[in-house]
Tab-separated table of C-alpha atoms in Angstrom:
chain	number	residue	atom	x	y	z
A	79	MET	CA	18.782	-20.458	24.634
A	80	PRO	CA	15.445	-20.826	22.808
A	81	ALA	CA	12.328	-19.719	24.656
A	82	PRO	CA	9.930	-22.426	25.882
A	83	ASN	CA	7.267	-23.594	23.469
A	84	PRO	CA	3.841	-22.025	24.232
A	85	ASP	CA	2.305	-25.484	23.871
A	86	THR	CA	3.947	-26.398	27.191
A	87	LEU	CA	1.955	-23.812	29.180
A	88	LYS	CA	0.395	-25.447	32.264
A	89	LEU	CA	-1.461	-24.154	35.293
A	90	ALA	CA	0.637	-24.932	38.365
A	91	LYS	CA	-1.115	-22.999	41.158
A	92	ASP	CA	-4.384	-21.166	41.652
A	93	PHE	CA	-4.931	-18.805	44.597
A	94	SER	CA	-8.190	-17.059	45.460
A	95	ARG	CA	-8.146	-13.413	46.554
A	96	PRO	CA	-10.876	-11.306	48.170
A	97	ALA	CA	-10.189	-8.349	45.846
A	98	ILE	CA	-9.333	-7.555	42.245
A	99	VAL	CA	-5.579	-7.532	41.716
A	100	PHE	CA	-4.707	-4.786	39.228
A	101	GLY	CA	-0.911	-5.000	39.270
A	102	VAL	CA	1.926	-7.392	40.072
A	103	ALA	CA	5.696	-7.077	40.423
A	104	ARG	CA	8.051	-9.928	41.245
A	105	ARG	CA	11.383	-9.894	43.004
A	106	ALA	CA	13.921	-11.481	40.667
A	107	GLY	CA	15.028	-15.001	41.551
A	108	THR	CA	12.397	-15.426	44.264
A	109	GLY	CA	8.739	-16.315	44.632
A	110	THR	CA	7.982	-12.954	46.260
A	111	VAL	CA	5.321	-10.958	44.465
A	112	TYR	CA	3.857	-7.549	45.236
A	113	LEU	CA	0.184	-6.943	44.498
A	114	ALA	CA	-1.787	-3.731	43.912
A	115	CYS	CA	-5.457	-4.314	44.728
A	116	SER	CA	-8.976	-2.902	44.548
A	117	ASP	CA	-9.233	-2.802	48.358
A	118	PHE	CA	-6.727	0.111	48.156
A	119	LYS	CA	-3.934	-2.049	49.616
A	120	VAL	CA	-0.514	-3.230	48.479
A	121	TYR	CA	0.518	-6.727	49.562
A	122	ALA	CA	3.603	-8.956	49.532
A	123	GLY	CA	3.378	-12.738	49.261
A	124	ASP	CA	5.360	-15.799	48.202
A	125	VAL	CA	3.897	-17.840	45.332
A	126	ALA	CA	6.554	-20.511	45.920
A	127	ALA	CA	5.392	-21.148	49.496
A	128	ALA	CA	3.189	-24.094	50.402
A	129	LYS	CA	0.447	-21.628	51.321
A	130	PHE	CA	0.040	-18.246	49.648
A	131	GLU	CA	-0.662	-15.740	52.419
A	132	PRO	CA	-0.006	-12.171	51.234
A	133	LYS	CA	0.638	-9.612	53.964
A	134	GLU	CA	-0.524	-6.021	53.777
A	135	LEU	CA	2.290	-3.493	53.455
A	136	TYR	CA	0.364	-0.221	53.210
A	137	ALA	CA	-2.707	1.365	51.600
A	138	HIS	CA	-3.649	4.083	49.119
A	139	GLU	CA	-6.735	6.274	49.482
A	140	SER	CA	-8.422	4.525	46.536
A	141	TYR	CA	-7.761	1.580	44.209
A	142	ALA	CA	-4.085	0.616	44.038
A	143	THR	CA	-3.731	0.170	40.280
A	144	GLY	CA	-0.046	-0.417	39.561
A	145	VAL	CA	3.131	-1.565	41.247
A	146	ALA	CA	6.781	-1.711	40.173
A	147	LEU	CA	9.970	-2.938	41.803
A	148	ALA	CA	13.105	-0.881	41.188
A	149	GLY	CA	15.950	-2.560	43.024
A	150	ASN	CA	14.901	-2.607	46.694
A	151	THR	CA	12.328	0.130	46.162
A	152	LEU	CA	8.687	-0.743	45.593
A	153	VAL	CA	6.607	2.006	43.975
A	154	SER	CA	2.837	1.811	43.639
A	155	GLY	CA	0.271	4.099	42.056
A	156	GLY	CA	-3.410	4.540	42.675
A	157	TYR	CA	-6.623	6.223	41.654
A	158	ASP	CA	-5.752	8.780	44.337
A	159	GLY	CA	-3.072	10.153	41.995
A	160	LYS	CA	-0.343	9.302	44.462
A	161	LEU	CA	2.838	7.293	44.117
A	162	MET	CA	3.900	5.520	47.293
A	163	TRP	CA	7.483	4.343	47.839
A	164	TRP	CA	8.400	1.411	50.076
A	165	ASP	CA	11.793	-0.020	51.096
A	166	VAL	CA	11.361	-3.784	50.758
A	167	GLU	CA	14.553	-4.558	52.715
A	168	ALA	CA	13.749	-2.335	55.661
A	169	GLY	CA	10.019	-3.008	55.429
A	170	LYS	CA	9.060	0.646	55.829
A	171	PRO	CA	7.641	3.551	53.819
A	172	VAL	CA	10.008	5.959	52.106
A	173	ARG	CA	7.773	8.707	50.711
A	174	THR	CA	4.385	9.560	49.237
A	175	THR	CA	4.269	11.779	46.162
A	176	ASP	CA	1.298	13.684	44.769
A	177	ALA	CA	2.315	12.535	41.321
A	178	HIS	CA	-0.671	13.075	39.019
A	179	ALA	CA	-3.782	15.253	38.906
A	180	LYS	CA	-5.977	12.268	37.954
A	181	TRP	CA	-6.102	8.480	38.251
A	182	ILE	CA	-2.821	6.642	37.807
A	183	ARG	CA	-3.261	3.751	35.382
A	184	LYS	CA	0.158	2.088	35.279
A	185	VAL	CA	3.536	2.123	37.029
A	186	ILE	CA	6.662	0.426	35.642
A	187	ALA	CA	10.381	0.317	36.437
A	188	SER	CA	13.166	0.749	33.894
A	189	PRO	CA	15.130	-2.436	33.133
A	190	ASP	CA	18.125	-1.211	35.168
A	191	GLY	CA	15.913	-0.258	38.122
A	192	LYS	CA	17.079	3.358	38.162
A	193	PHE	CA	13.824	4.946	37.056
A	194	VAL	CA	10.081	4.538	37.478
A	195	ALA	CA	7.511	5.691	34.917
A	196	SER	CA	3.861	6.388	35.670
A	197	VAL	CA	0.921	7.266	33.394
A	198	ALA	CA	-2.417	8.749	34.384
A	199	ASP	CA	-5.598	10.321	33.112
A	200	ASP	CA	-4.001	13.777	33.284
A	201	MET	CA	-2.436	12.495	30.019
A	202	ALA	CA	1.090	12.758	31.379
A	203	CYS	CA	3.828	10.157	31.535
A	204	LYS	CA	6.150	11.051	34.381
A	205	VAL	CA	9.580	9.539	34.876
A	206	TRP	CA	11.028	9.490	38.376
A	207	ASP	CA	14.431	8.754	39.861
A	208	ALA	CA	13.764	5.511	41.715
A	209	SER	CA	16.180	6.222	44.561
A	210	THR	CA	15.429	9.904	45.245
A	211	GLY	CA	11.860	10.285	43.991
A	212	LYS	CA	12.896	13.298	41.910
A	213	LEU	CA	10.861	14.015	38.785
A	214	VAL	CA	13.116	13.500	35.754
A	215	HIS	CA	10.683	13.944	32.833
A	216	ASP	CA	7.079	15.103	32.388
A	217	LEU	CA	6.172	13.733	28.959
A	218	ARG	CA	3.086	15.141	27.259
A	219	GLY	CA	2.289	13.963	23.753
A	220	HIS	CA	-1.335	12.878	24.133
A	221	LYS	CA	-4.410	15.060	23.718
A	222	GLU	CA	-6.546	15.617	26.803
A	223	LYS	CA	-9.773	15.385	24.781
A	224	THR	CA	-11.038	12.759	22.371
A	225	PRO	CA	-12.118	13.867	18.857
A	226	HIS	CA	-15.635	14.142	20.298
A	227	ASP	CA	-14.471	16.514	23.052
A	228	PHE	CA	-14.664	14.057	25.939
A	229	ALA	CA	-11.865	13.415	28.411
A	230	SER	CA	-9.268	10.942	27.141
A	231	MET	CA	-7.258	8.494	29.238
A	232	LEU	CA	-3.625	7.361	29.226
A	233	TYR	CA	-3.586	3.655	29.998
A	234	ALA	CA	-0.299	2.098	28.922
A	235	VAL	CA	3.461	2.567	29.228
A	236	ALA	CA	6.444	0.321	28.430
A	237	TYR	CA	10.245	0.479	28.368
A	238	SER	CA	12.396	-1.128	25.709
A	239	ALA	CA	14.666	-3.934	26.921
A	240	ASP	CA	17.733	-1.669	26.897
A	241	GLY	CA	15.885	1.138	28.689
A	242	ALA	CA	16.573	3.591	25.864
A	243	LEU	CA	12.933	4.002	24.801
A	244	LEU	CA	9.546	4.561	26.409
A	245	ALA	CA	6.179	4.096	24.726
A	246	THR	CA	2.825	5.448	25.915
A	247	GLY	CA	-0.666	4.649	24.628
A	248	ASP	CA	-4.034	6.397	25.108
A	249	LYS	CA	-7.766	5.854	24.784
A	250	VAL	CA	-8.144	6.930	21.153
A	251	GLY	CA	-5.382	4.630	19.897
A	252	HIS	CA	-2.454	7.053	19.736
A	253	VAL	CA	1.008	5.773	20.688
A	254	ALA	CA	3.975	8.039	21.388
A	255	VAL	CA	7.565	6.765	21.533
A	256	TRP	CA	10.085	8.697	23.614
A	257	ASP	CA	13.847	8.843	24.069
A	258	ALA	CA	14.027	7.807	27.716
A	259	LYS	CA	17.209	9.780	28.373
A	260	THR	CA	16.308	13.121	26.806
A	261	GLY	CA	12.522	12.996	26.977
A	262	ALA	CA	12.233	13.861	23.284
A	263	GLN	CA	9.447	12.244	21.261
A	264	VAL	CA	11.024	10.109	18.536
A	265	GLY	CA	8.063	8.274	17.012
A	266	ALA	CA	4.306	7.752	16.869
A	267	CYS	CA	1.854	5.041	15.798
A	268	GLU	CA	-1.911	4.922	15.415
A	269	ALA	CA	-4.262	2.044	16.308
A	270	PRO	CA	-7.706	3.663	15.896
A	271	VAL	CA	-9.603	0.359	15.636
A	272	MET	CA	-9.055	-0.093	19.378
A	273	TYR	CA	-11.302	2.922	20.109
A	274	THR	CA	-15.099	2.734	19.769
A	275	TRP	CA	-17.317	5.803	19.949
A	276	ASP	CA	-21.120	5.591	20.186
A	277	LYS	CA	-22.637	8.940	19.229
A	278	GLN	CA	-26.204	7.678	18.962
A	279	GLN	CA	-27.057	5.720	22.091
A	280	ARG	CA	-24.820	6.905	24.875
A	281	LEU	CA	-22.423	9.655	23.782
A	282	HIS	CA	-19.822	7.391	25.269
A	283	SER	CA	-16.698	5.505	24.226
A	284	ILE	CA	-14.848	2.352	25.161
A	285	GLY	CA	-11.557	0.620	24.454
A	286	GLY	CA	-8.191	2.263	24.035
A	287	ILE	CA	-4.635	1.008	24.082
A	288	ARG	CA	-4.281	-1.034	27.266
A	289	SER	CA	-0.825	-2.590	26.798
A	290	LEU	CA	2.476	-2.028	25.006
A	291	ALA	CA	5.662	-4.078	24.586
A	292	PHE	CA	8.846	-3.524	22.607
A	293	SER	CA	10.441	-6.514	20.905
A	294	PRO	CA	13.787	-7.568	22.450
A	295	ASP	CA	15.714	-5.693	19.734
A	296	GLY	CA	13.568	-2.575	20.204
A	297	LYS	CA	12.565	-2.410	16.538
A	298	GLN	CA	8.964	-3.569	16.886
A	299	LEU	CA	6.254	-2.325	19.209
A	300	ALA	CA	3.244	-4.483	20.094
A	301	VAL	CA	-0.006	-2.740	21.005
A	302	GLY	CA	-2.886	-4.436	22.821
A	303	GLY	CA	-6.534	-3.565	23.283
A	304	MET	CA	-9.887	-4.602	21.881
A	305	GLY	CA	-11.552	-4.485	18.489
A	306	LYS	CA	-14.719	-2.588	17.586
A	307	VAL	CA	-17.656	-2.888	19.967
A	308	GLY	CA	-21.374	-2.902	19.202
A	309	ASN	CA	-22.717	-2.430	22.735
A	310	ILE	CA	-20.341	-0.067	24.511
A	311	ASP	CA	-21.619	-1.114	27.917
A	312	HIS	CA	-19.833	-4.446	27.526
A	313	LEU	CA	-16.313	-5.636	26.707
A	314	GLU	CA	-17.664	-7.577	23.750
A	315	GLY	CA	-15.016	-6.631	21.175
A	316	LYS	CA	-12.492	-9.274	20.176
A	317	ALA	CA	-9.111	-9.232	21.897
A	318	ARG	CA	-6.844	-7.336	19.506
A	319	VAL	CA	-3.078	-7.002	19.066
A	320	GLU	CA	-1.249	-4.920	16.481
A	321	VAL	CA	2.499	-4.779	15.850
A	322	PHE	CA	4.319	-1.750	14.443
A	323	ASP	CA	7.624	-0.763	12.979
A	324	TRP	CA	7.507	2.220	15.308
A	325	LYS	CA	10.219	4.218	13.531
A	326	ALA	CA	8.198	4.132	10.320
A	327	GLY	CA	4.886	4.400	12.170
A	328	LYS	CA	3.710	1.457	10.078
A	329	GLN	CA	1.649	-1.534	11.155
A	330	THR	CA	3.443	-4.769	10.233
A	331	ALA	CA	1.081	-7.355	11.733
A	332	GLU	CA	-2.385	-7.526	13.240
A	333	PHE	CA	-4.172	-10.177	15.248
A	334	PRO	CA	-7.865	-9.199	15.326
A	335	GLY	CA	-8.898	-12.078	17.583
A	336	ASP	CA	-11.166	-14.971	16.700
A	337	LYS	CA	-11.761	-16.735	19.991
A	338	PHE	CA	-11.841	-14.431	23.027
A	339	ALA	CA	-13.529	-11.116	23.741
A	340	GLY	CA	-12.105	-8.409	25.948
A	341	LEU	CA	-9.126	-6.180	26.545
A	342	VAL	CA	-5.494	-7.227	26.120
A	343	ASN	CA	-4.221	-5.688	29.357
A	344	ARG	CA	-0.624	-6.913	29.255
A	345	LEU	CA	1.897	-7.884	26.578
A	346	ALA	CA	5.379	-9.423	26.724
A	347	TRP	CA	7.780	-10.930	24.187
A	348	ALA	CA	9.735	-14.119	24.630
A	349	PRO	CA	13.346	-13.249	25.472
A	350	ASP	CA	14.471	-14.472	22.037
A	351	GLY	CA	11.596	-12.712	20.262
A	352	SER	CA	10.142	-15.985	18.968
A	353	TRP	CA	6.667	-15.271	20.316
A	354	LEU	CA	4.501	-12.546	21.814
A	355	LEU	CA	2.201	-13.149	24.781
A	356	GLY	CA	-0.937	-11.152	25.497
A	357	ALA	CA	-3.359	-11.588	28.389
A	358	GLY	CA	-6.553	-9.901	29.519
A	359	GLY	CA	-10.240	-10.610	29.497
A	360	ALA	CA	-13.851	-9.587	29.805
A	361	GLY	CA	-16.207	-11.998	31.590
A	362	GLU	CA	-13.449	-14.596	31.393
A	363	GLY	CA	-9.696	-14.358	30.869
A	364	PHE	CA	-7.229	-15.473	28.238
A	365	ALA	CA	-3.568	-15.941	27.360
A	366	LEU	CA	-2.705	-15.559	23.678
A	367	PHE	CA	0.599	-16.513	22.050
A	368	PHE	CA	1.518	-15.156	18.618
A	369	ASP	CA	4.271	-15.809	16.099
A	370	VAL	CA	4.678	-12.247	14.860
A	371	ALA	CA	7.048	-13.082	12.002
A	372	ALA	CA	4.657	-15.701	10.617
A	373	LYS	CA	1.625	-13.560	11.492
A	374	LYS	CA	-0.241	-16.400	13.146
A	375	ALA	CA	-1.651	-17.371	16.528
A	376	LEU	CA	0.272	-20.171	18.236
A	377	ARG	CA	-1.984	-20.816	21.224
A	378	GLN	CA	-5.148	-19.280	22.681
A	379	GLU	CA	-5.836	-20.458	26.208
A	380	LYS	CA	-8.605	-19.677	28.670
A	381	VAL	CA	-7.418	-18.321	32.022
A	382	MET	CA	-9.483	-18.609	35.187
A	383	MET	CA	-10.099	-14.873	35.611
A	384	HIS	CA	-10.040	-11.574	33.752
A	385	VAL	CA	-6.270	-10.929	33.761
A	386	HIS	CA	-5.216	-7.373	34.596
A	387	ASP	CA	-1.465	-7.911	34.734
A	388	PHE	CA	1.188	-10.616	34.684
A	389	ASP	CA	4.850	-11.177	35.391
A	390	LEU	CA	6.832	-13.338	32.953
A	391	SER	CA	10.143	-14.604	34.355
A	392	PRO	CA	13.320	-13.581	32.458
A	393	ASP	CA	13.691	-17.117	31.057
A	394	ALA	CA	9.947	-17.231	30.202
A	395	LYS	CA	9.534	-20.450	32.184
A	396	GLU	CA	7.091	-19.077	34.753
A	397	LEU	CA	4.092	-16.806	34.372
A	398	VAL	CA	2.233	-15.211	37.284
A	399	CYS	CA	-1.176	-13.793	36.323
A	400	VAL	CA	-3.333	-11.541	38.505
A	401	GLY	CA	-6.868	-10.298	38.074
A	402	HIS	CA	-10.426	-10.699	39.279
A	403	ASN	CA	-10.177	-12.423	42.679
A	404	LYS	CA	-7.306	-14.706	41.686
A	405	VAL	CA	-3.576	-15.139	41.357
A	406	THR	CA	-2.433	-17.981	39.106
A	407	VAL	CA	0.999	-19.445	38.447
A	408	HIS	CA	1.748	-21.139	35.128
A	409	THR	CA	4.844	-22.978	33.918
A	410	LEU	CA	6.338	-23.273	30.442
A	411	GLY	CA	8.898	-25.777	29.250
């Protein structure tokens, strides 16, 4: 079945939140969403209910920055370096793991729900057995220092649709592609435009790869971030997306942005591969739809907040965005 046309995107619901929502995971076939927030807490709520009233499940010791649902197991990560595991059926904690030596940036589940992958500023991608919490792989293919000898960061991680591949992306624009089963690195891509270094004013850098998404057939890898920045104290670079033939390590398309500034924090393909969606923001938020084959933008829409994450339903007919003090629900088709 063809994916919905991006032109049909409409805002259906808009919920205010007292904190920044950094991550969202949705329980398949329901309106239940799980939120990782800047108040250190993880919440559960129903976006299909007449009134959206998320309930606190538990809390990290710092920002809760990512959340993933693997079957009936909810796993969240935080700036405290911990992964926390929660049984959503029983409504109780399972375990807390000292997973990373530095801030955890992202947590995702494999498509079959058997594994969870986390990335952090210790420059490691760790893969965990979702049911036992056992460490399966410790993947290290990113340098701990930038070319200017400052600490780097590992922001992004994504599984391919069949779960066979993992991709990770860092601050200086380096992408590593891994065999998810063996842990062997099988490819690499470079997106250096997404990294800005200011050696004159601040000895400081900004940007980095903030999002990754494999095409449904696993052959293409989309990379999201921000273009070059003049003032590195602001997210003033244009929202930027690049697409690679990851096996060849070759860029096949680029969308340098012509309307919105800020970071592309999340990417997802339509289930039939007909379009690519990116969302993020700076002072304001955006949703960008691209026809990768035709190398053109299909729709560029303002969103009511800087978007940090979203969940796109399997049929691409519903989009839940989370970010600065809001949760929004959009429909397509």
